[in-house]
């Protein structure tokens, strides 16, 4: 339960606990905008992450019970991996390339976003940055650490994502 004085930006209270519609801001900048009951996420809401990913769903007593996750580029995640055909061994194009076509070849072709640069040699492009197997961190394209992926994600990255072998790639 969350009480008045917690990192809520907008809220109503009942008996000193957040109740009704409101907005909660996490320390990393992630926000939840939606319904609260007894200081917990409860009802419809949208969680927005700093990288633009959104999860729109329904919560019960603080836990998500249904919803849809969309990446910043509009790709909707499908948890049924048998239907997931994005960036697979058969078709390694990024979602934006599938939607908007493939751009002319140059260094920016390495990433799905025109404003990004190339990734360092010996790393994997993961769309929101690059994975460096030497330190096992995902870094922003600028080089600062972004997140430490779980073992399952690291395995997926190595099997699925573009690897920059040398300066000629």
XYZ file of C-alpha atoms in Angstrom:
169
model
C 0.000 0.000 0.000
C 1.106 3.511 -0.730
C 0.339 6.406 1.540
C 0.158 10.144 1.029
C 3.694 11.489 0.621
C 4.784 8.644 -1.668
C 5.993 9.565 -5.193
C 2.497 10.315 -6.519
C 2.106 13.295 -8.793
C -1.676 13.440 -8.928
C -4.047 11.586 -6.640
C -7.070 11.534 -4.360
C -7.100 9.862 -0.963
C -9.510 7.914 1.199
C -8.472 7.356 4.822
C -4.924 8.482 4.009
C -4.475 6.010 1.135
C -4.392 6.752 -2.570
C -7.730 5.950 -4.183
C -9.264 6.637 -7.623
C -7.434 8.035 -10.635
C -3.847 9.180 -10.231
C -0.285 9.157 -11.442
C 2.727 7.465 -9.803
C 6.334 8.159 -10.816
C 9.033 5.530 -10.182
C 12.633 6.529 -9.404
C 13.798 5.543 -12.922
C 11.211 7.819 -14.588
C 8.677 5.078 -15.357
C 5.134 6.341 -14.781
C 1.821 4.666 -14.047
C -1.298 6.660 -14.912
C -4.555 5.007 -13.990
C -6.750 3.769 -11.191
C -5.734 3.046 -7.605
C -7.471 1.284 -4.752
C -6.059 1.154 -1.239
C -2.769 2.597 -2.531
C -2.264 -0.078 -5.214
C -2.706 -0.142 -8.989
C -6.266 -1.367 -9.450
C -8.322 -1.098 -12.624
C -7.314 0.315 -16.010
C -3.969 2.022 -16.410
C -0.951 2.731 -18.583
C 2.645 2.171 -17.491
C 5.087 4.197 -19.591
C 8.800 3.394 -19.456
C 11.578 5.955 -20.123
C 12.454 4.297 -23.459
C 8.901 4.854 -24.779
C 7.586 1.329 -24.228
C 4.022 1.315 -22.896
C 1.992 -1.351 -21.146
C -1.724 -0.655 -21.252
C -3.767 -2.990 -19.145
C -5.865 -3.860 -16.173
C -4.506 -4.324 -12.654
C -6.015 -6.055 -9.627
C -4.601 -5.351 -6.172
C -1.280 -4.160 -7.603
C -0.747 -6.925 -10.182
C -1.303 -6.722 -13.945
C -3.918 -9.280 -14.986
C -4.251 -8.430 -18.678
C -2.856 -5.962 -21.138
C -0.866 -5.118 -24.225
C 2.748 -3.970 -24.481
C 3.789 -1.684 -27.341
C 7.344 -0.705 -28.158
C 8.173 2.936 -28.901
C 8.101 2.229 -32.652
C 4.519 0.911 -32.474
C 5.278 -2.819 -32.530
C 2.809 -4.707 -30.352
C 4.341 -7.573 -28.394
C 2.648 -10.964 -28.645
C 3.553 -13.289 -25.780
C 2.603 -16.260 -27.958
C 6.063 -16.701 -29.481
C 4.696 -19.033 -32.163
C 3.054 -15.894 -33.644
C 6.070 -13.622 -33.048
C 7.725 -13.058 -36.412
C 9.741 -9.936 -35.633
C 13.528 -10.135 -36.048
C 13.704 -13.908 -36.471
C 16.424 -15.990 -38.175
C 14.228 -16.048 -41.329
C 13.579 -12.298 -41.369
C 16.005 -10.164 -39.370
C 14.576 -6.792 -40.378
C 13.599 -4.371 -37.641
C 9.906 -3.558 -37.239
C 10.363 -0.065 -38.716
C 12.025 -1.598 -41.787
C 9.055 -3.893 -42.240
C 6.602 -1.031 -41.901
C 8.492 1.718 -43.721
C 10.796 -0.201 -46.031
C 14.548 -0.661 -45.946
C 16.628 2.496 -46.187
C 19.720 2.883 -48.382
C 22.757 1.044 -47.011
C 25.154 3.067 -44.830
C 26.255 3.074 -41.165
C 22.789 4.125 -39.958
C 21.343 0.960 -41.493
C 22.773 -0.950 -38.525
C 20.049 0.384 -36.228
C 16.301 0.885 -36.670
C 16.463 4.575 -35.832
C 17.899 7.204 -38.200
C 19.384 9.284 -35.385
C 21.504 6.429 -34.008
C 25.085 5.701 -35.004
C 26.912 2.459 -35.514
C 27.629 0.045 -32.686
C 31.108 -0.923 -31.441
C 32.869 -3.938 -32.930
C 32.134 -7.127 -30.978
C 28.664 -6.043 -29.795
C 25.049 -6.872 -30.669
C 22.451 -4.312 -31.801
C 19.356 -4.601 -29.573
C 17.387 -1.635 -31.017
C 17.464 0.526 -27.854
C 21.249 0.254 -27.617
C 23.863 -2.459 -27.911
C 24.752 -5.522 -25.860
C 28.427 -5.957 -24.981
C 29.185 -9.622 -24.178
C 32.444 -8.581 -22.455
C 30.642 -6.828 -19.568
C 27.178 -8.351 -20.215
C 25.463 -4.938 -20.125
C 23.154 -3.304 -22.639
C 24.507 0.183 -23.290
C 22.825 3.207 -24.830
C 24.240 4.113 -28.245
C 26.080 6.915 -26.430
C 27.961 4.257 -24.409
C 26.431 4.656 -20.943
C 24.969 1.566 -19.258
C 21.254 1.074 -19.838
C 20.348 -2.243 -18.185
C 21.733 -5.613 -17.120
C 19.738 -8.232 -19.068
C 18.572 -11.480 -17.506
C 20.250 -14.704 -18.743
C 17.263 -15.500 -21.003
C 17.497 -12.110 -22.717
C 21.277 -12.445 -23.153
C 20.759 -15.845 -24.790
C 18.073 -14.387 -27.079
C 20.314 -11.452 -28.050
C 23.230 -13.720 -29.010
C 20.963 -16.012 -31.059
C 18.866 -13.324 -32.723
C 20.427 -9.868 -32.987
C 22.890 -8.334 -35.432
C 26.543 -8.793 -34.348
C 29.154 -6.316 -35.529
C 32.153 -8.467 -36.392
C 34.646 -5.824 -37.558
C 35.016 -2.269 -38.878
C 33.829 -3.288 -42.359
C 30.298 -4.274 -41.211
